[in-house]
Short mmCIF file of C-alpha atoms and ligand atoms in Angstrom, two decimals:
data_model
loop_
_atom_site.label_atom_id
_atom_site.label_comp_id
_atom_site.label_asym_id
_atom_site.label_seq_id
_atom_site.Cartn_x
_atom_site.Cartn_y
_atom_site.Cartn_z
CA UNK A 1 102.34 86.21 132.43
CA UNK A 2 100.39 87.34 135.53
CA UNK A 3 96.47 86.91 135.84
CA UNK A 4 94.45 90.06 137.78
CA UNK A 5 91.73 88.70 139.47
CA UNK A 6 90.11 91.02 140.70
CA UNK A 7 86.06 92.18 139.15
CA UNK A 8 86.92 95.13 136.93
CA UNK A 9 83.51 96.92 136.21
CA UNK A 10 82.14 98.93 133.11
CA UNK A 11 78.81 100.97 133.39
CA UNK A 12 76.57 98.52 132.95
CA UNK A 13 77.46 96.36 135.69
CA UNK A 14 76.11 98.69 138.69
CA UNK A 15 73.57 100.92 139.63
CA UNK A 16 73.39 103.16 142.00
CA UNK A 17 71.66 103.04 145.46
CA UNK A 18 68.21 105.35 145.84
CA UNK A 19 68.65 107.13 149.00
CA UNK A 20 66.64 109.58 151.61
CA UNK A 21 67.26 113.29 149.63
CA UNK A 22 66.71 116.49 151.33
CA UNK A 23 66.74 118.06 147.47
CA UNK A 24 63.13 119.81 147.44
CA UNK A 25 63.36 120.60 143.92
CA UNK A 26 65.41 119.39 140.89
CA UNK A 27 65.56 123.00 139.92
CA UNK A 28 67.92 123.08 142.88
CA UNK A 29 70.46 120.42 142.14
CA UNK A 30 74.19 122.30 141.26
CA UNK A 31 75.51 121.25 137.71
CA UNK A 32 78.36 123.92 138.15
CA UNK A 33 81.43 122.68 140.09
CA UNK A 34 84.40 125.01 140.82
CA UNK A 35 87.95 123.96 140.33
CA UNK A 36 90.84 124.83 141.17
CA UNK A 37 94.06 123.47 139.19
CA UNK A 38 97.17 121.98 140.64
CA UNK A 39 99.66 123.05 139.04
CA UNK A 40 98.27 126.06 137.12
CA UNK A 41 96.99 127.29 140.03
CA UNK A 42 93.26 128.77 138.53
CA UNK A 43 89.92 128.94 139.55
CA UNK A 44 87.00 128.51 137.23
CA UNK A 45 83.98 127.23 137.32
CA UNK A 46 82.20 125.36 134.33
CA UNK A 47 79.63 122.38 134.25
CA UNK A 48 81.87 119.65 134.26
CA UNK A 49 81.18 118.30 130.58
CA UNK A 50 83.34 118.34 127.58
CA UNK A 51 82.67 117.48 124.20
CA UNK A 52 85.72 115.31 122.35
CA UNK A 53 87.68 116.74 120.14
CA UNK A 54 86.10 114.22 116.80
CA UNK A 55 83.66 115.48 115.19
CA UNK A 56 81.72 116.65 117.82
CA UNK A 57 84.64 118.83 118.53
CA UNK A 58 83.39 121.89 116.39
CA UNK A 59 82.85 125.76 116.87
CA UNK A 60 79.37 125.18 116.46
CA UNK A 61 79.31 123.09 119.40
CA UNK A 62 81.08 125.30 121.33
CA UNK A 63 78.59 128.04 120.64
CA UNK A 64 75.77 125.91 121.82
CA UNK A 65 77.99 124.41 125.08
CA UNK A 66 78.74 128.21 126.06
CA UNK A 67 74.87 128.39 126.50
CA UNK A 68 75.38 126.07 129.60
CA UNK A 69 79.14 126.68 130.65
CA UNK A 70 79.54 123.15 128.94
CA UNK A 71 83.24 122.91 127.52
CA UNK A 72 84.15 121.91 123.72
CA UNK A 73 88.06 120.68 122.92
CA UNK A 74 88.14 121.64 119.94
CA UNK A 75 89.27 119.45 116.91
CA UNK A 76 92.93 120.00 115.89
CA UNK A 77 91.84 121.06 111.92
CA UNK A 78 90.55 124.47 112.51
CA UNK A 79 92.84 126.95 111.45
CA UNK A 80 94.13 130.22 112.81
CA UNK A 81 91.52 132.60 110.76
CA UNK A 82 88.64 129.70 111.88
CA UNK A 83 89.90 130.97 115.48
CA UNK A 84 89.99 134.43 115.09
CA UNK A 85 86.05 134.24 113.76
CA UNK A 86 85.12 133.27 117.45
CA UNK A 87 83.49 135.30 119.50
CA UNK A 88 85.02 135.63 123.05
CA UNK A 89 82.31 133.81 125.22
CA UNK A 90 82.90 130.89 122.64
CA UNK A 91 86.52 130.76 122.96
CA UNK A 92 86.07 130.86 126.97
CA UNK A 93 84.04 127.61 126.74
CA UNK A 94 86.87 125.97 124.12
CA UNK A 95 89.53 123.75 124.91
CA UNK A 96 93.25 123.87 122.75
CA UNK A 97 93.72 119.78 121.17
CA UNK A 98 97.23 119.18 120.10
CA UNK A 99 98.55 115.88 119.67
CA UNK A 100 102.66 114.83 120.53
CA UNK A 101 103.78 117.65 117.90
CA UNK A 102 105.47 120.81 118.11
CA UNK A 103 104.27 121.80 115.09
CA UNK A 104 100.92 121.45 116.77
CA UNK A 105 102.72 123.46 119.78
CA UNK A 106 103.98 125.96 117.96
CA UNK A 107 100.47 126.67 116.21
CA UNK A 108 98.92 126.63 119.73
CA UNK A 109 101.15 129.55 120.46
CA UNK A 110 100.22 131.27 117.26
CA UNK A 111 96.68 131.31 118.23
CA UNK A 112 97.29 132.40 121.73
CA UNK A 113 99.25 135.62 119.95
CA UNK A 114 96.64 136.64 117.42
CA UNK A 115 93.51 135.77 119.79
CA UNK A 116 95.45 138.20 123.09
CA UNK A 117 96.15 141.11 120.09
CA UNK A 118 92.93 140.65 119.21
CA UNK A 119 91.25 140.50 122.70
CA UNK A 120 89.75 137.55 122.48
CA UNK A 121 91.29 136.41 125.19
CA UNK A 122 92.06 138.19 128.72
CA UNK A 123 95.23 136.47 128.97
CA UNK A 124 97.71 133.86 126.94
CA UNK A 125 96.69 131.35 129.75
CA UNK A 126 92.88 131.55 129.40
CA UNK A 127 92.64 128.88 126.71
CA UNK A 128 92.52 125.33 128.22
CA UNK A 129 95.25 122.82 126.39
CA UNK A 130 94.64 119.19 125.55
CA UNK A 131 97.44 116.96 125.03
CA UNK A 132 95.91 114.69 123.43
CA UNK A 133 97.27 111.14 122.00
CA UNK A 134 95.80 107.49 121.85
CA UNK A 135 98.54 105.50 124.01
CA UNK A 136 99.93 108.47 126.94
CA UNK A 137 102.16 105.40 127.69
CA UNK A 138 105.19 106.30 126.41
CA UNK A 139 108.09 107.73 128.13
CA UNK A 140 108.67 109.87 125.15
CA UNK A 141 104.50 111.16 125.97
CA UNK A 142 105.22 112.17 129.65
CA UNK A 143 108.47 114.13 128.64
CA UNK A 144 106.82 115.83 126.19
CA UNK A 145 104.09 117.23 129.03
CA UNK A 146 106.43 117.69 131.46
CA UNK A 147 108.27 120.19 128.45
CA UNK A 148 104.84 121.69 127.56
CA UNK A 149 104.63 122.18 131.19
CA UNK A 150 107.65 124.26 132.01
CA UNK A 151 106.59 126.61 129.03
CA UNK A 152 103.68 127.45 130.39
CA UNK A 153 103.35 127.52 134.09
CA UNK A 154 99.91 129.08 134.99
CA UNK A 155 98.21 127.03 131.61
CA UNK A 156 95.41 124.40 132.60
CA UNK A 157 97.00 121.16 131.16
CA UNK A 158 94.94 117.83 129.92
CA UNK A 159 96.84 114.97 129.31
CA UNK A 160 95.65 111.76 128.13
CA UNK A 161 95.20 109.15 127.33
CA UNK A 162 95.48 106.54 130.00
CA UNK A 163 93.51 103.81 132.08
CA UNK A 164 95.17 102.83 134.96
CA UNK A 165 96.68 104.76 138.37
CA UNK A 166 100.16 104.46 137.86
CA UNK A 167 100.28 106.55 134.64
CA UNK A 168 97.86 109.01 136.51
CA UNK A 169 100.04 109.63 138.62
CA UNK A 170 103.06 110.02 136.05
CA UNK A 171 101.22 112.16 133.81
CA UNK A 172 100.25 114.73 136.63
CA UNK A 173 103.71 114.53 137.98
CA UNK A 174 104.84 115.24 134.43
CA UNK A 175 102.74 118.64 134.82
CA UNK A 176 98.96 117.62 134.05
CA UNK A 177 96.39 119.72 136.09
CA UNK A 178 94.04 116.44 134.54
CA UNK A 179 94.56 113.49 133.08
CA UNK A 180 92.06 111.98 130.09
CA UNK A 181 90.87 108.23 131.17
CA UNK A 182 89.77 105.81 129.02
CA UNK A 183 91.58 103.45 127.02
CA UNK A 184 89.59 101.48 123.92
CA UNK A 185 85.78 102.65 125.42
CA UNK A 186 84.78 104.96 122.61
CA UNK A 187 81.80 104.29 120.21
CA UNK A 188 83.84 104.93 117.29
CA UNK A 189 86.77 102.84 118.72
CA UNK A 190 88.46 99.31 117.35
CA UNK A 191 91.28 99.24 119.55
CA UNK A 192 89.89 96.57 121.53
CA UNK A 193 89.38 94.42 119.01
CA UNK A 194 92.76 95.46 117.04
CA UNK A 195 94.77 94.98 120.19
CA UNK A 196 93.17 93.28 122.76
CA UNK A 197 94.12 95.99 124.91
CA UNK A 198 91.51 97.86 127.53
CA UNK A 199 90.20 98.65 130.98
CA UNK A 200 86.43 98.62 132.19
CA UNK A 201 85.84 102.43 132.08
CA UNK A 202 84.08 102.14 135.91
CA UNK A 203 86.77 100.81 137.46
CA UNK A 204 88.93 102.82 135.54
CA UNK A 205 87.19 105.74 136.69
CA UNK A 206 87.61 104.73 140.26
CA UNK A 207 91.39 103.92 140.29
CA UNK A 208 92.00 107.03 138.16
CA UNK A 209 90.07 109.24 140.05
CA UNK A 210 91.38 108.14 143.36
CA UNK A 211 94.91 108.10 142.29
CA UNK A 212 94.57 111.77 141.08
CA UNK A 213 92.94 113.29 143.89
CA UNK A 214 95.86 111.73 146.50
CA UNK A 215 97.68 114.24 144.25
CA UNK A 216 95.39 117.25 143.91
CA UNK A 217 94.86 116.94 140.69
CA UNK A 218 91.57 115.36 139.05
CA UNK A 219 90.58 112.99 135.69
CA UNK A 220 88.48 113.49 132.63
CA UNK A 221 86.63 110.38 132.15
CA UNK A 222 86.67 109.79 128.11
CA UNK A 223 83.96 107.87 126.44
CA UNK A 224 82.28 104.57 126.73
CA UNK A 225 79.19 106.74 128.14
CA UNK A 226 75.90 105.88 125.98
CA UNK A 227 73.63 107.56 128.09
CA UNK A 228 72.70 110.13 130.78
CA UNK A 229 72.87 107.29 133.29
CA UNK A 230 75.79 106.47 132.41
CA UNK A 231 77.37 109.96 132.59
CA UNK A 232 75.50 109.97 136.30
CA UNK A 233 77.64 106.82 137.11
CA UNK A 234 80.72 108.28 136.21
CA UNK A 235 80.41 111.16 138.80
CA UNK A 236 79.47 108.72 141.50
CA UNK A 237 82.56 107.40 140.81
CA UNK A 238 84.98 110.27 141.07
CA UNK A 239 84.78 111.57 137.72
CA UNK A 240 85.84 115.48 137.47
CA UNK A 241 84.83 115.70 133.65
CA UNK A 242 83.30 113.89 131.64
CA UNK A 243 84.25 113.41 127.73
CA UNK A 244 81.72 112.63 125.49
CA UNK A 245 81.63 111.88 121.71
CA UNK A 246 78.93 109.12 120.65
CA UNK A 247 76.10 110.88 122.16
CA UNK A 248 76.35 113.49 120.84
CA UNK A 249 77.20 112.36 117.35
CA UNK A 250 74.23 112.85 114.66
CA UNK A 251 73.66 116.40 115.38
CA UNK A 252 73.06 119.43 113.34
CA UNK A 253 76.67 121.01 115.17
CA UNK A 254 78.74 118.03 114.19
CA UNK A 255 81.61 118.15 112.03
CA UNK A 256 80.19 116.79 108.47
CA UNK A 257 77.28 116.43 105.99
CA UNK A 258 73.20 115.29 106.68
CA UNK A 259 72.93 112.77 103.90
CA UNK A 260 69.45 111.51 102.39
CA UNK A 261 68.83 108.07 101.50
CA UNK A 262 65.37 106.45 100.24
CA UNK A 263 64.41 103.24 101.77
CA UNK A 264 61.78 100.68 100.93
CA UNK A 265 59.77 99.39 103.36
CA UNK A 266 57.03 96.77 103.21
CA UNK A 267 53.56 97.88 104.64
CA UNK A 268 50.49 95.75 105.09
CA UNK A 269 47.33 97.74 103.64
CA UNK A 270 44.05 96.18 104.31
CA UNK A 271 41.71 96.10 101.33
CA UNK A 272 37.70 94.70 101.51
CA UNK A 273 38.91 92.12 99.94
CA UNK A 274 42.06 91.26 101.96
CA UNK A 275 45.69 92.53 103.06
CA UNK A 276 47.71 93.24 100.53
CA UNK A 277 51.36 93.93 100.64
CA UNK A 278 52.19 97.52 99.62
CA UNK A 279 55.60 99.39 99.89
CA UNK A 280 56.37 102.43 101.25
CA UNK A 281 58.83 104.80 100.92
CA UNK A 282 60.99 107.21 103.72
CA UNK A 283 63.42 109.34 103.53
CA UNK A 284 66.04 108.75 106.23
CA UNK A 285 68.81 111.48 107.54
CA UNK A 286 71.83 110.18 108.71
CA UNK A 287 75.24 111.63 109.23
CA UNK A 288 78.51 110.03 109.27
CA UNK A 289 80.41 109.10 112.68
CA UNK A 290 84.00 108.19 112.60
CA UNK A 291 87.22 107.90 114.90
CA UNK A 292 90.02 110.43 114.29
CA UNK A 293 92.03 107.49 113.43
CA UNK A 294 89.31 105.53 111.39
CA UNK A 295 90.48 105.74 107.82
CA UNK A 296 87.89 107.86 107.04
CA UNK A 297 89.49 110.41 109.35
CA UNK A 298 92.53 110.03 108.02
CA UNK A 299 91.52 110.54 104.56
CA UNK A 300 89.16 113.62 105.44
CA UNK A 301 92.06 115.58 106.86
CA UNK A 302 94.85 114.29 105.51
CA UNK A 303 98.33 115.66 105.90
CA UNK A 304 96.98 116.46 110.01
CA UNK A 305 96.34 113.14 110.31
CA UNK A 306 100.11 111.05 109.53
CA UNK A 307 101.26 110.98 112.87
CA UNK A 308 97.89 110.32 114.85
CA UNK A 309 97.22 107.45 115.85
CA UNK A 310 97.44 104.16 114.01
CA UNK A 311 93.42 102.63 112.45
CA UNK A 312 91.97 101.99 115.55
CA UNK A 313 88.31 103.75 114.47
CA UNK A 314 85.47 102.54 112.61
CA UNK A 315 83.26 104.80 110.20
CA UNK A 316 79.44 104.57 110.61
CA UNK A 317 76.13 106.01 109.74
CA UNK A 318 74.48 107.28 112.69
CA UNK A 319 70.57 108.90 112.32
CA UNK A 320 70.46 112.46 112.02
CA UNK A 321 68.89 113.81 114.81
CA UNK A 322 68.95 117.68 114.66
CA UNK A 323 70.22 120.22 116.90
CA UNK A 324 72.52 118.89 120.11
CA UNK A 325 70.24 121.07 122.65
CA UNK A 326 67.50 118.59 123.49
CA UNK A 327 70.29 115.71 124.14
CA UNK A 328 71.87 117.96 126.33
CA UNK A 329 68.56 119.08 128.27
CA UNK A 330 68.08 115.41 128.73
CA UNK A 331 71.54 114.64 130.39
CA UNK A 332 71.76 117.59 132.49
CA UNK A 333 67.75 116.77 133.41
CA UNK A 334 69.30 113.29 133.48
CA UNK A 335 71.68 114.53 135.99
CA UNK A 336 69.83 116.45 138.21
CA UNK A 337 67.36 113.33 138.44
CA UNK A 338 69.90 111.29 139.72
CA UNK A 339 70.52 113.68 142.49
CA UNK A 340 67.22 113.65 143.85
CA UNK A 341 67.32 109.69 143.89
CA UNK A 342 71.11 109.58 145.37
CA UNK A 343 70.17 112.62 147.49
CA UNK A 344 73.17 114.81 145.87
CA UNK A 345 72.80 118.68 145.96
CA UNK A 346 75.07 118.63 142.70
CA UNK A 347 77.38 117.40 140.93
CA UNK A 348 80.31 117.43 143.52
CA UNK A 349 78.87 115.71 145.80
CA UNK A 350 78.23 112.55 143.75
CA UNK A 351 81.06 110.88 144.63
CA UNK A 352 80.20 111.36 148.25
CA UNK A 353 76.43 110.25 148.35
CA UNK A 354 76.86 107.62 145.68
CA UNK A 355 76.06 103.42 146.90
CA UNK A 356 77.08 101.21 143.44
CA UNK A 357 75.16 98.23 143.86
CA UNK A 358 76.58 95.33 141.65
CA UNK A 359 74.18 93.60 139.21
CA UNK A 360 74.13 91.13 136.53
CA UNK A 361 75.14 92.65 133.19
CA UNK A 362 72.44 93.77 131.23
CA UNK A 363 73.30 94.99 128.35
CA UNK A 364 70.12 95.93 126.46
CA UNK A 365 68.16 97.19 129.83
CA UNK A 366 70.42 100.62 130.61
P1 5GP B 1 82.59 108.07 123.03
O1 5GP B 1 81.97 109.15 123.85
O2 5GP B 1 82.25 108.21 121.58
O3 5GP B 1 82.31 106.71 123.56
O4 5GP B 1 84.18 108.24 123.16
C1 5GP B 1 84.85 109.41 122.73
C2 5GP B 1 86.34 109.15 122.79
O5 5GP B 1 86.74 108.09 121.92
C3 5GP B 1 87.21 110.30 122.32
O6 5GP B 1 87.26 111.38 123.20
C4 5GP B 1 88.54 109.62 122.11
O7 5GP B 1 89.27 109.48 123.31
C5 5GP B 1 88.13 108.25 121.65
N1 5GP B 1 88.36 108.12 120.19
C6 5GP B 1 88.01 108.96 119.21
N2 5GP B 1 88.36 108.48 118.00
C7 5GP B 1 88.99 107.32 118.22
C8 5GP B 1 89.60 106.36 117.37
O8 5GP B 1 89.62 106.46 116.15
N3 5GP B 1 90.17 105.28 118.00
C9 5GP B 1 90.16 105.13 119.35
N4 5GP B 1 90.78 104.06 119.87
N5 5GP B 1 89.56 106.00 120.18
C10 5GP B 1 88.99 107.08 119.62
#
């Protein structure tokens, strides 16, 4: 048994630095970065946020996300006719999720077939691919890249998930252009409690991120982000993408039904003669949040789900909150705020201007 010593840190355990900005206006801060893939070889440019491939994973999303050159991986239940009904600036902003399957592969092909005929698509390397699996620790999981790899040469590749350099490294040697970070941060995520198993998503950003660009290749940093600030950090400290799920869960372009529910409340009225105790009623919205390998999940989509990952997601009720543009107004406003106070022209030059400054844990005050 060995003992790391070393602080690891999770969001909530820095801020970062206010420094002298020559930014004159917000309006001016760059949210687009360009990239350009290792092993792929392409050039695009996008605002470096994706939506996970839960529930917030949807076609609906996508169609807002296109709106800002926002990304969506899509969830791995749509099927090929629920493809083909996408319009083409849609599909540009979509990512491909398949899990360790070549079933899953061999639908992925499909799609790229029918959406080329069709013209959806310029080429069969235009849409993005996400292999996606809980545990990318596996020697059996960086084979399987390596062989998605060799099929498709000029494809953007995701791979993921991991949390720690080594298996950064491994994965983009394997063939990934980026590998997803994050092991047992997600809001809709038990394995930390199932397993005991983790990594502060900070630090794990950090390590990641460095140990990816020594090999000209970059991460997506998935989940543990509950807020704007928090989505800030994670570009001060290296993050290419960002993955989010939780915050955007509870919107009208999530996967799933806006359910009603009556609840009592007690009110105090004031009378001449004294307060009385009334109650009140409210009808509150709320929509259900779950991880693709909460039970829930697994019973929603069934057959898709056998091989997926073991129960390592919870099922809540999160409010309903309406349509996802004002929450993504806020972190992109969030974002370019930041800037100004780090004194960061955009996004890509986070990393660069950003000072953490360590502070007690606070977990209620950001
Ligand atoms: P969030 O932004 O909600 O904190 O994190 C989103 C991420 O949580 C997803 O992209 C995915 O990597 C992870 N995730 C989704 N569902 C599950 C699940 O059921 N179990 C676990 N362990 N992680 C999940």
């Amino acid at each position: 048994m060995i003992i790391e010593n070393d602080v690891k840190l999770d969001f909530s355990d820095v801020l970062l630095k206010p420094k002298r900005s020559t930014l004159v206006s917000r309006k001016d801060f760059v949210l687009s970065r360009v990239f350009k893939t290792k092993w792929s070889q392409r050039t695009f440019e996008c605002v470096p946020i994706i939506a996970a491939n839960m529930a917030t994973g949807t076609f609906k999303m996508a169609n807002v996300f296109s709106k800002y050159n926002m990304l969506v991986a899509i969830n791995k239940f749509y099927s090929i006719n629920e493809w083909i009904a996408q319009d083409a600036t849609t599909i540009a902003n979509c990512i491909y999720t398949i899990g360790m399957s070549d079933l899953e592969y061999e639908r992925y092909l499909q799609v790229l077939d029918v959406l080329f005929a069709l013209g959806k698509i310029k080429s069969k390397q235009d849409l993005h691919l996400c292999i996606d699996i809980a545990n990318g620790y596996t020697k059996r999981y960086s084979d399987f890249v390596k062989k998605i790899r060799d099929a498709n040469p000029s494809t953007v590749i995701i791979a993921g998930n991991v949390c720690t350099a080594e298996l950064v490294q491994e994965l983009i040697l394997a063939g990934a252009d980026f590998v997803k970070v994050g092991i047992g941060p997600g809001s809709a995520c038990t394995t930390r409690q199932k397993t005991g198993v983790g990594y502060p998503q900070l630090s794990a950003c950090i390590e990641c991120g460095d140990a990816a660009h020594g090999l000209d290749a970059g991460i997506v940093l998935d989940g543990g982000m509950r807020s704007p600030g928090d989505i800030a950090k994670a570009f001060a400290a290296n993050a290419d993408f960002v993955m989010l799920g939780g915050m955007l869960s509870g919107t009208d372009e999530t996967d799933g039904d806006i359910e009603e529910r009556i609840v009592q409340t007690n009110i105090i009225k004031r009378s001449h003669d004294g307060q009385i105790i009334g109650l009140q009623e409210e009808i509150q919205k709320h929509k259900i949040w779950y991880g693709m390998s909460s039970e829930y999940a697994q019973q929603k989509y069934m057959m898709g789900m056998k091989d997926y990952r073991t129960s390592e997601g919870r099922r809540e009720e999160v409010p309903y909150v309406g349509p996802v543009q004002p929450i993504v107004d806020d972190i992109l406003g969030g974002l370019r705020s930041a800037g100004t106070y780090i004194g960061a022209t955009g996004i890509k030059q986070f990393g660069k201007c950003a000072t953490f400054l360590r502070v007690m844990r606070q977990h209620d005050r950001f």
